[in-house]
PDB file of C-alpha atoms in Angstrom:
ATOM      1  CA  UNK A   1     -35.472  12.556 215.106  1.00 52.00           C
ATOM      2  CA  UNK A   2     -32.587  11.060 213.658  1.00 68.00           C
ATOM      3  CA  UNK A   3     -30.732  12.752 211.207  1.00 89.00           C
ATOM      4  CA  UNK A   4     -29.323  10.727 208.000  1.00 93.00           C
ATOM      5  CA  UNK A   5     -26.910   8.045 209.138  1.00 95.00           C
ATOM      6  CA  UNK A   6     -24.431   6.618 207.226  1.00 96.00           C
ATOM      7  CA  UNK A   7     -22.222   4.055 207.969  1.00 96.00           C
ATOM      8  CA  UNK A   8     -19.312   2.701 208.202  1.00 96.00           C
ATOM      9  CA  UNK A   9     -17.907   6.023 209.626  1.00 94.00           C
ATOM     10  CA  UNK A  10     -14.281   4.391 208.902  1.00 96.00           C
ATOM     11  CA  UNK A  11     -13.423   1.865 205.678  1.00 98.00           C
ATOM     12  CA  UNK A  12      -9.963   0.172 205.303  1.00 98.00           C
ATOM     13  CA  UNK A  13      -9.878  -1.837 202.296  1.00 98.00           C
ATOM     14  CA  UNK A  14      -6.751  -3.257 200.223  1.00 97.00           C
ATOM     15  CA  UNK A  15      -6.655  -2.461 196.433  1.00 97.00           C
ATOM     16  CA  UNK A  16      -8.720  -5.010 194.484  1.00 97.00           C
ATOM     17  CA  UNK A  17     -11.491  -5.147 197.588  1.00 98.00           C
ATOM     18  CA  UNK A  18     -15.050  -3.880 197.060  1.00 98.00           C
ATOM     19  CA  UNK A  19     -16.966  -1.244 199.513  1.00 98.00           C
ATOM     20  CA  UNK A  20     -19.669  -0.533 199.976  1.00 98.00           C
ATOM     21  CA  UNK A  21     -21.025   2.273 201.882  1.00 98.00           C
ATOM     22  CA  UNK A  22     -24.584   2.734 203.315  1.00 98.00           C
ATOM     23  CA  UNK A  23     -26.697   5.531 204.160  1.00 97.00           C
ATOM     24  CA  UNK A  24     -30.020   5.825 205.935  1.00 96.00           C
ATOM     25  CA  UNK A  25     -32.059   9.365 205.488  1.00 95.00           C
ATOM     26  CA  UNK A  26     -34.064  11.330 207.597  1.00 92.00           C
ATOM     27  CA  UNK A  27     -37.482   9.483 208.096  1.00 91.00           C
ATOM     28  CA  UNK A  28     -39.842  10.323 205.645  1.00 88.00           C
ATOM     29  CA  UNK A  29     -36.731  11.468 202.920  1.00 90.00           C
ATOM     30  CA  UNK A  30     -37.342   9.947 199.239  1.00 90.00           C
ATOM     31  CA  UNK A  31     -34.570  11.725 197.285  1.00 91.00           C
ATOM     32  CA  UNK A  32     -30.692  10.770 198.248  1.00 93.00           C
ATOM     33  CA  UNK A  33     -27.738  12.137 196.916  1.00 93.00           C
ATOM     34  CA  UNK A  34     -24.009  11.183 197.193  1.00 96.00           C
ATOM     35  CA  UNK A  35     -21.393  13.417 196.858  1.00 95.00           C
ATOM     36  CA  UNK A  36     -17.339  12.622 197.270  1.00 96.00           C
ATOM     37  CA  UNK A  37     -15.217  14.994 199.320  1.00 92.00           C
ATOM     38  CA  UNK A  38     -11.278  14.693 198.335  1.00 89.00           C
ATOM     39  CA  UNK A  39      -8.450  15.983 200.313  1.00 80.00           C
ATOM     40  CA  UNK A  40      -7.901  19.574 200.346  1.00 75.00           C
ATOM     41  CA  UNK A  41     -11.578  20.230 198.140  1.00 79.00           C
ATOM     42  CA  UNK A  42     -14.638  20.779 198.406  1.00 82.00           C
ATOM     43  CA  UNK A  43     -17.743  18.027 197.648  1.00 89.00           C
ATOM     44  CA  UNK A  44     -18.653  16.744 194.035  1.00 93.00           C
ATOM     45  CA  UNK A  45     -21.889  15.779 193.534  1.00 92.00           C
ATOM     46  CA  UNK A  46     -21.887  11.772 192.587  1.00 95.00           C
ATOM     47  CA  UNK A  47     -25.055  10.715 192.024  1.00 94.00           C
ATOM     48  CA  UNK A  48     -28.837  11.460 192.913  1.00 93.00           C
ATOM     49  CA  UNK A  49     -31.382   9.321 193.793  1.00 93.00           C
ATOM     50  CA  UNK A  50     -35.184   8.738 194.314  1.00 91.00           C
ATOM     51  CA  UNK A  51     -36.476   5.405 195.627  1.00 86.00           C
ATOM     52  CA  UNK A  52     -35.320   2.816 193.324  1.00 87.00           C
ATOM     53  CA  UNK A  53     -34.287   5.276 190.507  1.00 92.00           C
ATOM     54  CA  UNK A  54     -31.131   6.973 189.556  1.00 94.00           C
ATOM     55  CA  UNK A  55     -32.456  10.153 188.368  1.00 91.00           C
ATOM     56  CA  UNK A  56     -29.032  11.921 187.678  1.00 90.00           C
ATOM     57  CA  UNK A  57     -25.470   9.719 187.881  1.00 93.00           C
ATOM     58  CA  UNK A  58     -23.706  12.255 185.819  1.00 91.00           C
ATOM     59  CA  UNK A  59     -21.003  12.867 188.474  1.00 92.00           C
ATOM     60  CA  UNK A  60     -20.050   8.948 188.656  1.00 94.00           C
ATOM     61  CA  UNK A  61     -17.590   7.525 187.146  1.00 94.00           C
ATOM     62  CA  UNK A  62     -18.730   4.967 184.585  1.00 92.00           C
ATOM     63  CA  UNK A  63     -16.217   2.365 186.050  1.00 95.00           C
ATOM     64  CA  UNK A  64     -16.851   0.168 189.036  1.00 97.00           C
ATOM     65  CA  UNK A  65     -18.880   2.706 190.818  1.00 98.00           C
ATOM     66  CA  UNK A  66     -22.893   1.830 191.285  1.00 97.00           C
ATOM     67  CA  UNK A  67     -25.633   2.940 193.238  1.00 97.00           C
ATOM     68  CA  UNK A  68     -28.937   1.801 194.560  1.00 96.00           C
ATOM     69  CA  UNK A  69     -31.616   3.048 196.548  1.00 96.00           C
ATOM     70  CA  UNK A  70     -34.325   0.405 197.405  1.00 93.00           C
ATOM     71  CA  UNK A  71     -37.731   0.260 198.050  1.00 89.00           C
ATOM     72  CA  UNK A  72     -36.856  -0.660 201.685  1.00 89.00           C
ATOM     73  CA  UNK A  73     -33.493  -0.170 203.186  1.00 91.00           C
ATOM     74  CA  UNK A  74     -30.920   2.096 203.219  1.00 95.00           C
ATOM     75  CA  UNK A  75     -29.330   3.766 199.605  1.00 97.00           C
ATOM     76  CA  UNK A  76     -25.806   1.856 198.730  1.00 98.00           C
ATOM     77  CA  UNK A  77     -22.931   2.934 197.050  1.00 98.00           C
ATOM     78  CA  UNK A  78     -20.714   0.495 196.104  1.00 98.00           C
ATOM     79  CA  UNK A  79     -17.213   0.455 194.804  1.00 98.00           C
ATOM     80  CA  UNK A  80     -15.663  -2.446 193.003  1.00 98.00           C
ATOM     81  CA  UNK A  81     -11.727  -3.140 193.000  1.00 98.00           C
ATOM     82  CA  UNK A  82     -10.871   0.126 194.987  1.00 98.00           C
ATOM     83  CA  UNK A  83      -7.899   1.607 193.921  1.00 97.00           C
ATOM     84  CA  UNK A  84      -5.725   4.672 195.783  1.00 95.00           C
ATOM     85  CA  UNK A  85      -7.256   6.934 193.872  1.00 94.00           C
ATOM     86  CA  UNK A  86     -10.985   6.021 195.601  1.00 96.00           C
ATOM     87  CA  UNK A  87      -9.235   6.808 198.824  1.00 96.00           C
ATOM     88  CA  UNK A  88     -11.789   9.927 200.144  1.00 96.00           C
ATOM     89  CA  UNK A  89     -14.682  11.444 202.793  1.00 95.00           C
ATOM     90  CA  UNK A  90     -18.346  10.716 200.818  1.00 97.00           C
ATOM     91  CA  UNK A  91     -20.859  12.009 201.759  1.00 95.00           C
ATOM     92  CA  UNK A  92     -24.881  11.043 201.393  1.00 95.00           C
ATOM     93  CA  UNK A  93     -27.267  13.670 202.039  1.00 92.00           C
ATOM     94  CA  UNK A  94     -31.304  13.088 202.079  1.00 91.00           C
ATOM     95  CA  UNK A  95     -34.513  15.687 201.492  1.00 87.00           C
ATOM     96  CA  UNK A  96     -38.029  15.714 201.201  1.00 84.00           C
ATOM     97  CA  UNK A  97     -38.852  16.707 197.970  1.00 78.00           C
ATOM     98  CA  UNK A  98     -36.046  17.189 194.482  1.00 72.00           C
ATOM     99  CA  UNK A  99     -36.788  21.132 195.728  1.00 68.00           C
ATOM    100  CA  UNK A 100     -33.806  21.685 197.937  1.00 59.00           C
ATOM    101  CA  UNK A 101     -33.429  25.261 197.194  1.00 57.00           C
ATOM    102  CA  UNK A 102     -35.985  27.091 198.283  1.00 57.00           C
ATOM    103  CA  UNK A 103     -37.862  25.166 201.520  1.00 58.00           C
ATOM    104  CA  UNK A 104     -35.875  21.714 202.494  1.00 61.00           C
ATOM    105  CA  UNK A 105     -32.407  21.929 202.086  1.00 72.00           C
ATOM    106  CA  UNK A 106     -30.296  18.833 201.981  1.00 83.00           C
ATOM    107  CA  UNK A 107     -29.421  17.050 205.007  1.00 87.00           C
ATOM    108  CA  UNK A 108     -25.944  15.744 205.374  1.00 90.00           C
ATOM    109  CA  UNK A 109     -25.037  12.426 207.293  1.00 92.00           C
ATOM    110  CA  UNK A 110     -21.483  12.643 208.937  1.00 91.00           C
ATOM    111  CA  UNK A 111     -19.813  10.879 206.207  1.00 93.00           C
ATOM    112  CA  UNK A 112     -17.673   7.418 205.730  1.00 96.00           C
ATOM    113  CA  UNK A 113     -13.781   7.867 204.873  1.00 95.00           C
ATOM    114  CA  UNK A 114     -12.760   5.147 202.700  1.00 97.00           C
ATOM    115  CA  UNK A 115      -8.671   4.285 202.895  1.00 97.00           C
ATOM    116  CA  UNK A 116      -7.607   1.816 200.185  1.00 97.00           C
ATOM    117  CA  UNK A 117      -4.350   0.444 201.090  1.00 96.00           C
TER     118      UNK A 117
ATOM    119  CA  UNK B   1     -23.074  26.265 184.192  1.00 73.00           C
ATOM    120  CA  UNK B   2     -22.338  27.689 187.851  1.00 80.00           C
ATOM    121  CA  UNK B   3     -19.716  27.854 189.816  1.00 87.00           C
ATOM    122  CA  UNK B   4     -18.114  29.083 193.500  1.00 92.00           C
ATOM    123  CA  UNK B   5     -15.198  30.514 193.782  1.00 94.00           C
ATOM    124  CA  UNK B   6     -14.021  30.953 197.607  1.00 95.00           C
ATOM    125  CA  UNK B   7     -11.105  33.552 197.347  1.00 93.00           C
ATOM    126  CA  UNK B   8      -9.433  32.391 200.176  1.00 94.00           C
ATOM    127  CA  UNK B   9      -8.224  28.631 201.620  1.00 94.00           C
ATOM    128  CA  UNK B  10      -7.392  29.712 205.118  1.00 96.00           C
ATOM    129  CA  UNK B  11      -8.293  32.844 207.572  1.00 98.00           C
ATOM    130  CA  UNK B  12      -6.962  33.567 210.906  1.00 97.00           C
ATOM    131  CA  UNK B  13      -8.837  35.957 213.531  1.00 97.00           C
ATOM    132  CA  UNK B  14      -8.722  36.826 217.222  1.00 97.00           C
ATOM    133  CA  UNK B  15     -11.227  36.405 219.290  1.00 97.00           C
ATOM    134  CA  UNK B  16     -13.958  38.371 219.200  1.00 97.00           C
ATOM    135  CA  UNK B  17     -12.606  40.171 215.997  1.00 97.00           C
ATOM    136  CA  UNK B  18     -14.903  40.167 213.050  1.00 98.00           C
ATOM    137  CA  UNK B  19     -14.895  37.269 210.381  1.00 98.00           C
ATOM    138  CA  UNK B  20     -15.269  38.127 206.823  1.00 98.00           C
ATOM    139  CA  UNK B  21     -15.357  35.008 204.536  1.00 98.00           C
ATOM    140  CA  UNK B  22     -15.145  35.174 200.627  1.00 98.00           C
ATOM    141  CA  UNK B  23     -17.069  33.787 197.843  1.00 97.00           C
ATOM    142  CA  UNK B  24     -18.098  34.881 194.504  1.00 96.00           C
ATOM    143  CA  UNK B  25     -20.341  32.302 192.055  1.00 93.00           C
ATOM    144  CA  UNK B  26     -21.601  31.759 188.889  1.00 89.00           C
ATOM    145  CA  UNK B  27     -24.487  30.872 187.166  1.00 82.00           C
ATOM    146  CA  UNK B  28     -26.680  31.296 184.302  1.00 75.00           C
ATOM    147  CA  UNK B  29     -30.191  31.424 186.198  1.00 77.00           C
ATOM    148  CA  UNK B  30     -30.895  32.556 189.719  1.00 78.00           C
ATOM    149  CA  UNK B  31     -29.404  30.684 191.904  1.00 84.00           C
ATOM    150  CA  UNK B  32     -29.777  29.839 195.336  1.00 87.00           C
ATOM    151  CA  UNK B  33     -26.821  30.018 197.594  1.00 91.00           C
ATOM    152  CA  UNK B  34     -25.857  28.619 200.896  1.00 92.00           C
ATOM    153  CA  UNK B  35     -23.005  28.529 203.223  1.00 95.00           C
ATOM    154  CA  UNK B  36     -22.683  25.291 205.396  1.00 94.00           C
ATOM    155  CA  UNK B  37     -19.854  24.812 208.064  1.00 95.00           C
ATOM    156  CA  UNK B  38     -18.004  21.634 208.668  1.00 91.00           C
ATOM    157  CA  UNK B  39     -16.309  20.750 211.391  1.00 90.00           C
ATOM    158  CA  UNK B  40     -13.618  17.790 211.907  1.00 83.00           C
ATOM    159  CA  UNK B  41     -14.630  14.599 211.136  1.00 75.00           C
ATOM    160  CA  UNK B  42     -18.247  16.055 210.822  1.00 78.00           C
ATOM    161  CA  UNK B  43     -21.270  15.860 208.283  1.00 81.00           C
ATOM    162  CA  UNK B  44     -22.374  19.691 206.924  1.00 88.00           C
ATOM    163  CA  UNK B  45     -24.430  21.962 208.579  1.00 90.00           C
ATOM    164  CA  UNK B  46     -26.146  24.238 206.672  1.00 90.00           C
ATOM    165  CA  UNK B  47     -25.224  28.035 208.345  1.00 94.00           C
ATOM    166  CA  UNK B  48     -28.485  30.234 206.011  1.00 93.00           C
ATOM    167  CA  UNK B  49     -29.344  30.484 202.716  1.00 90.00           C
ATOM    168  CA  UNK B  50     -30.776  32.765 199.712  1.00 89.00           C
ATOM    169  CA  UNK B  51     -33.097  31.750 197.842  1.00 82.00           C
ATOM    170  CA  UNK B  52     -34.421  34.990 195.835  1.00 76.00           C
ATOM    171  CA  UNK B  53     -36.143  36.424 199.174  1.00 75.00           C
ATOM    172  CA  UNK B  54     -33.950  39.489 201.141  1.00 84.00           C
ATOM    173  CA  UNK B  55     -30.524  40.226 200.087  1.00 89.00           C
ATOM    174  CA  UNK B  56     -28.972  40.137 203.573  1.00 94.00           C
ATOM    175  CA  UNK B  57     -29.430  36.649 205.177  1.00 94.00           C
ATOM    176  CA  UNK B  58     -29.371  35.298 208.923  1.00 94.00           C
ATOM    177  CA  UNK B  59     -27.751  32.420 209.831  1.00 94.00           C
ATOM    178  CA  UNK B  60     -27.627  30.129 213.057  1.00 93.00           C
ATOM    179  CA  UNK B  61     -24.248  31.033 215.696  1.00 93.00           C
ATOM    180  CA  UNK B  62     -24.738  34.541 214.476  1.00 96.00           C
ATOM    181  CA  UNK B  63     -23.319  34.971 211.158  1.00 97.00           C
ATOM    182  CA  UNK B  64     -24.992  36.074 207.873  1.00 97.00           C
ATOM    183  CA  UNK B  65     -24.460  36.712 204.270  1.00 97.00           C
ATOM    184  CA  UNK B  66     -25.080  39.514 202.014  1.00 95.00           C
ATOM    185  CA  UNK B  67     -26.269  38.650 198.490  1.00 93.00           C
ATOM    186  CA  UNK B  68     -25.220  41.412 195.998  1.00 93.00           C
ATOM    187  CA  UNK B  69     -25.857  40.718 192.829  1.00 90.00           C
ATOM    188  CA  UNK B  70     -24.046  43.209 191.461  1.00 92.00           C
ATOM    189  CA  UNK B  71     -20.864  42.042 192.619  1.00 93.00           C
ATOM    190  CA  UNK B  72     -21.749  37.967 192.041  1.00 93.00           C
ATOM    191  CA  UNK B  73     -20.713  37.910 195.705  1.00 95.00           C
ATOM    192  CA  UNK B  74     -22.273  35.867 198.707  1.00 96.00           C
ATOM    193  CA  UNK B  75     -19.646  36.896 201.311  1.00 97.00           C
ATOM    194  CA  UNK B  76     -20.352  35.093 204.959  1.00 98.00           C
ATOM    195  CA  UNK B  77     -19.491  37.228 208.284  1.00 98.00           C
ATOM    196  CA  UNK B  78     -19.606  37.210 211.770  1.00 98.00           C
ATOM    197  CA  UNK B  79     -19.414  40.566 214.687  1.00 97.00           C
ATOM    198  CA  UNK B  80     -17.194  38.801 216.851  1.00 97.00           C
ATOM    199  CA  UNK B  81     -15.527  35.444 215.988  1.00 97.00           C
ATOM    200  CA  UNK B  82     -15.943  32.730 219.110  1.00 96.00           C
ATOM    201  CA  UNK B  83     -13.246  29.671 219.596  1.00 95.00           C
ATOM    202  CA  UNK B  84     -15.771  27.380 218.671  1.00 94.00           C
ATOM    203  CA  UNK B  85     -16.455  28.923 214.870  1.00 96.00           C
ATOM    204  CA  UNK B  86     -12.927  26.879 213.909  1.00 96.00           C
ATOM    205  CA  UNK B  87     -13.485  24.893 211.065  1.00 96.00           C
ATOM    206  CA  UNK B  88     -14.079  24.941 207.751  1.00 95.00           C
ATOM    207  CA  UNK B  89     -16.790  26.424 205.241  1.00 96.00           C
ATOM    208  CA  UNK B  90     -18.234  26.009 202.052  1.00 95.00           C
ATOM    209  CA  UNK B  91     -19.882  28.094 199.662  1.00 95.00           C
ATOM    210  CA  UNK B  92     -22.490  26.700 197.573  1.00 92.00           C
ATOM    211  CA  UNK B  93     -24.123  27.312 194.669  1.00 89.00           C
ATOM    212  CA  UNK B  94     -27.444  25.873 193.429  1.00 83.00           C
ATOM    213  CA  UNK B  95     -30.068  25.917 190.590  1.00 70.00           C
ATOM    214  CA  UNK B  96     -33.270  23.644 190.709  1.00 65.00           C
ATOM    215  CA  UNK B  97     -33.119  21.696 187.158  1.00 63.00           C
ATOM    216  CA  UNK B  98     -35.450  19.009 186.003  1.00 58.00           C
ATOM    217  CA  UNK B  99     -33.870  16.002 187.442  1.00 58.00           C
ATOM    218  CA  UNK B 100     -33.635  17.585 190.796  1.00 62.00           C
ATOM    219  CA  UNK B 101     -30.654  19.526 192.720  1.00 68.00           C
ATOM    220  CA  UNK B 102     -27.237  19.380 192.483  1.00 78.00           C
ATOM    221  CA  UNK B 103     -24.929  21.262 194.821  1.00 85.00           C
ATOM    222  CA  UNK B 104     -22.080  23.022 193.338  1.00 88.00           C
ATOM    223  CA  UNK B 105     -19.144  23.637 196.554  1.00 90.00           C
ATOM    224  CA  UNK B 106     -16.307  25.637 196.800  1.00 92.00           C
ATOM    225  CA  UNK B 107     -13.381  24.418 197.387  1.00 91.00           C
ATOM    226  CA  UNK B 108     -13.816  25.361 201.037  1.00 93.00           C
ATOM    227  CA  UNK B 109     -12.281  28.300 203.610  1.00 96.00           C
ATOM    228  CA  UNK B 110     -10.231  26.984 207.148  1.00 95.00           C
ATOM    229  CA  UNK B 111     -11.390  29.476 209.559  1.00 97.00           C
ATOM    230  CA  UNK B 112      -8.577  29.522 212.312  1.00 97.00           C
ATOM    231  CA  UNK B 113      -9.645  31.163 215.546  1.00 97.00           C
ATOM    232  CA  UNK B 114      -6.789  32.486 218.477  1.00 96.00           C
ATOM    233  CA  UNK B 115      -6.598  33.185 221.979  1.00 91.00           C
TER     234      UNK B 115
END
């Protein structure tokens, strides 16, 4: 069974470039969630999604950041005229149900480390 | 509101010496906890969790974690620490809410292992 896969697992892009990052959950997986890992700290919860809905984007900023999670295909994040500041590890992780506490916790793909240049 | 703290940002330990990890939350409700591990260049893997059920929690590569509510502590810790344990951990702190579940991390431990 394949785990969640994100990709790419590298990103260069100058300042001013968009990226956009891609994740694939575990089969089966309707609820996504993206979280950004910084140098030096820990992971901060992004956004949270369930097939085609945002339910929860309160840890996004409002600015150039957007996600999507189609009907088919994988969830996106997308990032519009990186800056320096962008530069970091995130993260997507998938479940089975919006319960992640108690019986399915979250599944983490290996992450894709943006640079901005 | 909730909140980890992880009391310390690196720890150092001999082989096959005990590991004792730190990490004390927050939170209004009952929260569930977990510990995941992280190693270099790697996604999370999740190392146990408590969810309301015993106080003293198993975990995969032989470490566990004692919930004491008492103390708001969720302290991780091994017998005997193996070369392979090096990397980092994070505490983590959780309550289910109506629009799902958010993780709350710690800023994370570096778990240093020598010869």
């Amino acid at each position: 069974n394949a785990g969640v896969m994100q990709n790419p697992r590298h990103l260069v892009r100058r300042r001013g470039q968009e990226a956009r990052l891609r994740c694939s959950p575990v089969k089966g997986h309707s609820h996504v969630y993206w979280y950004r890992q910084l140098p030096e700290e820990g992971l901060k919860f992004m956004v949270y999604l369930q097939k085609e809905n945002i339910i929860d984007e309160s840890g996004m900023p409002k600015e150039r950041f957007s996600a999507e999670f189609p009907k088919e295909g994988p969830s996106i994040l997308r990032i519009q005229q990186v800056v320096r500041g962008d530069s970091a590890a995130y993260f997507c992780a998938s479940s089975p149900t919006a319960d992640t506490a108690s019986n399915s916790p979250l599944h983490f793909g290996n992450g894709t480390r943006l640079t901005v240049t | 509101a909730q909140s980890v703290t992880q009391l310390d940002s690196h720890v150092s330990v001999s082989e096959g010496t005990p590991v004792l990890l730190r990490c004390n939350y927050s939170s209004s409700y009952s929260p569930s906890l977990f510990w995941y591990v992280q190693h270099p260049n790697k996604g999370l893997q999740l190392l146990l969790k408590y969810t309301s059920a015993a106080t003293l929690v198993k975990g995969i590569n032989g470490f566990e974690a004692e919930f004491k509510k008492s103390e708001t502590s969720f302290h991780l810790t091994k017998p005997s620490a193996h070369m392979s344990d090096a990397a980092e951990y994070f505490c983590v702190v959780t309550i289910l809410t109506g629009g799902g579940n958010k993780l709350t991390f710690g800023t994370g431990t570096q778990l240093k292992v020598e010869l």
